[in-house]
Amino acid sequence: MAPDDWLTLVCLLAAAPFFLAGSIGLLRFPDLYCRLHALTKADNIGLGLVVLALLWQVTSWSEALKLLLIWLLVLLAGATVAHLIARNALRQGQKPWERP
Amino acid sequence: MPTADLERTPPWSWREASTRLAFLTGLWLLLTGADAGSWVIGGPAVLLATLLSLRLRSPVAWRWRPAGLLRFVPYFLWHSLRGGLDVTRRALHPRLPIAPALVYHTLRLPPGPSRVFLANTINLLPGTLSAELQDSRLTVHMLDAALVNVMELQRLETRVADLFAVSLE
């Protein structure tokens, strides 16, 4: 394998645990608010690493820009949606879980 | 700044419209790889998006300071990584080390886009989730409401003020 392929492999392997942790957090965390933390933060960095992995494989500048654009758009959408879900839950009166 | 000013969208100028049109055209070119056939959809979409963005734009004038952006990007990337690692550690730890609480943060940023930007970036940084933005109060859900994390929130606000070239109250 070429060095670029190794770098891609390393970045992809680094990304996987974040997605796994995001899903485990979704199952283990006690309430909606905590679960949103797990999903937004772990998946964003996971996707960032996937994008970084693919950047070693691009053949043109426009491809690289497109990949970065995709990451930025997902970041923006993820942050906005997390805020809206949390806001709605708060307005409906859902109390955050507290350590007993 | 009085609220009445915030609710009124000022009339747009041709200069502003052409900047937005150019930006959105560039975005479409990038996404479609300059495929000529795509303009059947792209042309109307870009035009409508331009009009919509003019209609919805902030009544408060804003800009990003280029030097502030250069300072903000590495800060943001580093703390996003920390945020991912932090939540990963907590989710996988057998004892689930979290002590969540709601924190009410009084904003020092002026009303306008910088506040919305802060609320969005908070979601990606370690242990903080913005749950409500109302007037000058930001409700933040913290995964671990320790004092260090509250102080981090204030540091982020300073960074955003630097990026938007605004002063904190």
Short mmCIF file of C-alpha atoms in Angstrom, two decimals:
data_model
loop_
_atom_site.label_atom_id
_atom_site.label_comp_id
_atom_site.label_asym_id
_atom_site.label_seq_id
_atom_site.Cartn_x
_atom_site.Cartn_y
_atom_site.Cartn_z
CA MET A 1 0.00 0.00 0.00
CA ALA A 2 1.09 3.58 -0.73
CA PRO A 3 1.78 5.89 2.26
CA ASP A 4 -1.42 7.81 1.49
CA ASP A 5 -3.43 4.63 1.88
CA TRP A 6 -1.87 3.94 5.26
CA LEU A 7 -2.78 7.44 6.43
CA THR A 8 -6.34 6.86 5.24
CA LEU A 9 -6.45 3.58 7.12
CA VAL A 10 -5.13 5.14 10.35
CA CYS A 11 -7.68 7.98 10.22
CA LEU A 12 -10.56 5.59 9.53
CA LEU A 13 -9.54 3.34 12.42
CA ALA A 14 -9.31 6.41 14.66
CA ALA A 15 -12.82 7.48 13.62
CA ALA A 16 -14.54 4.19 14.41
CA PRO A 17 -14.33 4.33 18.26
CA PHE A 18 -16.04 7.74 18.28
CA PHE A 19 -19.05 6.44 16.37
CA LEU A 20 -19.17 3.41 18.64
CA ALA A 21 -19.00 5.61 21.76
CA GLY A 22 -21.72 7.87 20.37
CA SER A 23 -24.04 4.89 20.05
CA ILE A 24 -23.08 3.45 23.44
CA GLY A 25 -23.68 6.87 25.01
CA LEU A 26 -27.10 6.96 23.37
CA LEU A 27 -27.94 3.67 25.10
CA ARG A 28 -26.29 4.28 28.48
CA PHE A 29 -26.92 7.96 29.23
CA PRO A 30 -29.92 8.59 31.49
CA ASP A 31 -31.89 11.30 29.66
CA LEU A 32 -32.46 13.11 26.37
CA TYR A 33 -30.03 15.95 27.14
CA CYS A 34 -27.11 13.65 27.94
CA ARG A 35 -27.82 11.57 24.86
CA LEU A 36 -27.65 14.67 22.68
CA HIS A 37 -24.14 15.30 24.07
CA ALA A 38 -23.07 11.80 23.05
CA LEU A 39 -24.48 12.05 19.54
CA THR A 40 -23.38 15.55 18.55
CA LYS A 41 -19.86 15.53 19.92
CA ALA A 42 -18.73 11.97 19.26
CA ASP A 43 -20.20 11.78 15.77
CA ASN A 44 -18.85 15.17 14.73
CA ILE A 45 -15.29 14.23 15.54
CA GLY A 46 -15.85 10.79 14.01
CA LEU A 47 -17.04 12.33 10.76
CA GLY A 48 -14.15 14.83 10.90
CA LEU A 49 -11.70 11.91 10.98
CA VAL A 50 -13.51 10.14 8.11
CA VAL A 51 -13.22 13.34 6.07
CA LEU A 52 -9.54 13.59 7.00
CA ALA A 53 -9.07 9.97 5.92
CA LEU A 54 -10.66 10.68 2.53
CA LEU A 55 -8.60 13.84 2.03
CA TRP A 56 -5.53 11.61 1.45
CA GLN A 57 -7.33 10.09 -1.54
CA VAL A 58 -8.50 13.20 -3.41
CA THR A 59 -7.24 14.01 -6.88
CA SER A 60 -8.28 17.68 -7.11
CA TRP A 61 -8.77 20.79 -5.00
CA SER A 62 -12.50 20.86 -5.68
CA GLU A 63 -12.87 17.35 -4.25
CA ALA A 64 -11.02 18.38 -1.09
CA LEU A 65 -13.12 21.53 -0.71
CA LYS A 66 -16.28 19.51 -1.23
CA LEU A 67 -15.34 17.09 1.56
CA LEU A 68 -14.58 19.94 3.97
CA LEU A 69 -17.84 21.61 2.98
CA ILE A 70 -19.74 18.42 3.78
CA TRP A 71 -18.15 18.28 7.24
CA LEU A 72 -18.98 21.95 7.91
CA LEU A 73 -22.59 21.51 6.79
CA VAL A 74 -23.01 18.44 9.02
CA LEU A 75 -21.47 20.34 11.96
CA LEU A 76 -23.88 23.21 11.41
CA ALA A 77 -26.91 20.94 11.01
CA GLY A 78 -25.92 18.78 14.00
CA ALA A 79 -25.41 21.73 16.34
CA THR A 80 -28.65 23.39 15.23
CA VAL A 81 -30.77 20.25 15.52
CA ALA A 82 -29.30 19.38 18.95
CA HIS A 83 -30.20 22.88 20.17
CA LEU A 84 -33.75 22.67 18.78
CA ILE A 85 -34.41 19.23 20.31
CA ALA A 86 -33.06 20.34 23.71
CA ARG A 87 -35.06 23.57 23.58
CA ASN A 88 -38.26 21.77 22.75
CA ALA A 89 -37.74 19.25 25.57
CA LEU A 90 -37.05 22.08 28.02
CA ARG A 91 -40.17 23.98 26.95
CA GLN A 92 -42.24 20.83 27.38
CA GLY A 93 -41.00 20.72 30.95
CA GLN A 94 -38.68 17.72 30.77
CA LYS A 95 -36.42 17.97 33.80
CA PRO A 96 -32.78 17.02 33.25
CA TRP A 97 -31.65 13.91 35.10
CA GLU A 98 -29.54 14.65 38.17
CA ARG A 99 -27.25 12.38 40.08
CA PRO A 100 -29.25 11.19 43.13
CA MET B 1 -29.78 48.00 21.31
CA PRO B 2 -33.61 48.33 21.33
CA THR B 3 -35.59 45.27 20.30
CA ALA B 4 -37.51 47.13 17.60
CA ASP B 5 -34.30 47.43 15.56
CA LEU B 6 -33.75 43.70 15.77
CA GLU B 7 -37.11 42.81 14.34
CA ARG B 8 -36.90 44.96 11.25
CA THR B 9 -34.97 43.68 8.26
CA PRO B 10 -33.37 46.64 6.48
CA PRO B 11 -33.70 46.98 2.67
CA TRP B 12 -30.95 45.22 0.73
CA SER B 13 -28.49 46.73 -1.68
CA TRP B 14 -27.47 45.38 -5.09
CA ARG B 15 -23.92 45.06 -3.82
CA GLU B 16 -25.01 42.82 -0.97
CA ALA B 17 -27.23 40.78 -3.30
CA SER B 18 -24.44 40.18 -5.82
CA THR B 19 -22.01 39.05 -3.09
CA ARG B 20 -24.53 36.47 -1.91
CA LEU B 21 -25.35 35.41 -5.46
CA ALA B 22 -21.62 34.90 -6.20
CA PHE B 23 -21.12 32.91 -2.98
CA LEU B 24 -24.08 30.59 -3.59
CA THR B 25 -23.13 30.12 -7.26
CA GLY B 26 -19.67 29.08 -6.10
CA LEU B 27 -21.23 26.64 -3.65
CA TRP B 28 -23.31 25.05 -6.39
CA LEU B 29 -20.28 24.79 -8.70
CA LEU B 30 -18.36 23.06 -5.94
CA LEU B 31 -21.14 20.61 -5.13
CA THR B 32 -21.92 19.62 -8.72
CA GLY B 33 -18.39 19.77 -10.14
CA ALA B 34 -19.46 22.42 -12.70
CA ASP B 35 -21.74 20.00 -14.56
CA ALA B 36 -23.49 22.14 -17.22
CA GLY B 37 -26.70 20.12 -17.11
CA SER B 38 -27.14 20.77 -13.38
CA TRP B 39 -28.02 24.43 -13.92
CA VAL B 40 -31.62 23.55 -14.81
CA ILE B 41 -32.03 22.91 -11.09
CA GLY B 42 -29.09 25.02 -9.90
CA GLY B 43 -30.10 28.29 -11.56
CA PRO B 44 -33.52 28.62 -9.89
CA ALA B 45 -32.20 27.13 -6.62
CA VAL B 46 -29.34 29.65 -6.38
CA LEU B 47 -31.65 32.53 -7.25
CA LEU B 48 -34.28 31.53 -4.69
CA ALA B 49 -31.65 30.88 -2.03
CA THR B 50 -30.20 34.35 -2.63
CA LEU B 51 -33.60 36.00 -2.24
CA LEU B 52 -34.40 33.93 0.84
CA SER B 53 -31.06 34.70 2.48
CA LEU B 54 -31.60 38.42 1.90
CA ARG B 55 -35.04 38.16 3.43
CA LEU B 56 -33.78 36.26 6.49
CA ARG B 57 -30.48 38.02 7.06
CA SER B 58 -29.64 39.55 10.38
CA PRO B 59 -30.71 43.15 10.98
CA VAL B 60 -27.45 43.59 12.87
CA ALA B 61 -24.45 44.16 10.62
CA TRP B 62 -21.67 41.71 11.32
CA ARG B 63 -18.35 40.51 9.99
CA TRP B 64 -15.62 38.06 10.84
CA ARG B 65 -12.23 39.51 11.62
CA PRO B 66 -9.76 37.52 9.44
CA ALA B 67 -7.12 37.39 12.19
CA GLY B 68 -9.83 36.35 14.65
CA LEU B 69 -10.83 33.54 12.29
CA LEU B 70 -7.22 32.34 12.12
CA ARG B 71 -7.18 32.23 15.92
CA PHE B 72 -10.61 30.65 16.21
CA VAL B 73 -10.21 27.68 13.81
CA PRO B 74 -7.36 25.89 15.68
CA TYR B 75 -9.06 26.61 19.02
CA PHE B 76 -12.31 25.16 17.70
CA LEU B 77 -10.70 22.04 16.18
CA TRP B 78 -8.72 21.30 19.34
CA HIS B 79 -11.72 21.67 21.64
CA SER B 80 -13.99 19.66 19.31
CA LEU B 81 -11.49 16.84 19.58
CA ARG B 82 -11.44 17.25 23.37
CA GLY B 83 -15.25 17.30 23.37
CA GLY B 84 -15.35 14.03 21.43
CA LEU B 85 -12.77 12.36 23.66
CA ASP B 86 -14.49 13.60 26.83
CA VAL B 87 -17.91 12.25 25.93
CA THR B 88 -16.36 9.00 24.65
CA ARG B 89 -14.60 8.46 27.97
CA ARG B 90 -17.75 9.15 29.97
CA ALA B 91 -19.92 6.90 27.79
CA LEU B 92 -17.52 3.95 28.00
CA HIS B 93 -16.52 4.27 31.67
CA PRO B 94 -18.12 1.51 33.81
CA ARG B 95 -19.30 4.00 36.48
CA LEU B 96 -20.68 6.52 33.95
CA PRO B 97 -18.97 9.60 35.45
CA ILE B 98 -21.47 12.37 34.76
CA ALA B 99 -23.02 15.02 37.03
CA PRO B 100 -25.35 16.93 34.71
CA ALA B 101 -27.06 20.21 35.55
CA LEU B 102 -28.57 23.23 33.86
CA VAL B 103 -26.43 26.35 34.02
CA TYR B 104 -27.81 29.83 33.29
CA HIS B 105 -25.24 31.96 31.58
CA THR B 106 -25.76 35.71 31.25
CA LEU B 107 -24.43 36.66 27.83
CA ARG B 108 -21.87 39.41 27.55
CA LEU B 109 -21.97 39.39 23.74
CA PRO B 110 -24.19 42.02 22.09
CA PRO B 111 -27.50 40.84 20.53
CA GLY B 112 -27.16 39.48 17.00
CA PRO B 113 -25.36 36.78 15.03
CA SER B 114 -22.45 36.41 17.46
CA ARG B 115 -24.87 35.09 20.10
CA VAL B 116 -26.31 32.51 17.71
CA PHE B 117 -22.80 31.51 16.71
CA LEU B 118 -21.86 31.03 20.37
CA ALA B 119 -24.95 28.90 21.01
CA ASN B 120 -24.02 26.69 18.05
CA THR B 121 -20.33 26.25 18.87
CA ILE B 122 -21.14 25.46 22.51
CA ASN B 123 -22.79 22.24 21.32
CA LEU B 124 -19.57 20.97 19.81
CA LEU B 125 -17.26 21.73 22.73
CA PRO B 126 -16.66 19.51 25.78
CA GLY B 127 -19.72 18.83 27.90
CA THR B 128 -21.91 21.79 26.96
CA LEU B 129 -25.25 21.88 25.10
CA SER B 130 -27.21 25.07 24.52
CA ALA B 131 -30.85 24.47 25.36
CA GLU B 132 -32.42 27.91 25.22
CA LEU B 133 -31.37 31.34 24.01
CA GLN B 134 -33.69 34.02 25.32
CA ASP B 135 -32.82 37.71 25.50
CA SER B 136 -29.52 37.85 27.35
CA ARG B 137 -29.77 34.46 28.98
CA LEU B 138 -28.35 31.27 27.57
CA THR B 139 -29.50 28.04 29.20
CA VAL B 140 -26.74 25.45 28.96
CA HIS B 141 -27.02 21.77 29.80
CA MET B 142 -23.69 20.59 31.17
CA LEU B 143 -22.64 16.97 31.33
CA ASP B 144 -20.49 17.82 34.31
CA ALA B 145 -21.32 21.14 35.95
CA ALA B 146 -17.88 21.64 37.50
CA LEU B 147 -16.49 25.14 37.87
CA VAL B 148 -13.73 24.58 35.28
CA ASN B 149 -16.37 23.85 32.65
CA VAL B 150 -18.27 27.03 33.47
CA MET B 151 -15.04 29.00 33.11
CA GLU B 152 -14.46 27.36 29.74
CA LEU B 153 -17.80 28.74 28.61
CA GLN B 154 -16.64 32.25 29.44
CA ARG B 155 -13.40 31.71 27.55
CA LEU B 156 -15.35 30.61 24.47
CA GLU B 157 -17.42 33.80 24.68
CA THR B 158 -14.21 35.85 24.65
CA ARG B 159 -13.04 33.94 21.57
CA VAL B 160 -16.32 34.57 19.75
CA ALA B 161 -16.12 38.29 20.59
CA ASP B 162 -12.62 38.31 19.07
CA LEU B 163 -13.89 36.53 15.94
CA PHE B 164 -16.80 38.94 15.42
CA ALA B 165 -14.76 42.00 16.46
CA VAL B 166 -17.33 42.99 19.10
CA SER B 167 -16.73 43.99 22.69
CA LEU B 168 -18.18 42.18 25.70
CA GLU B 169 -20.44 44.03 28.08
#
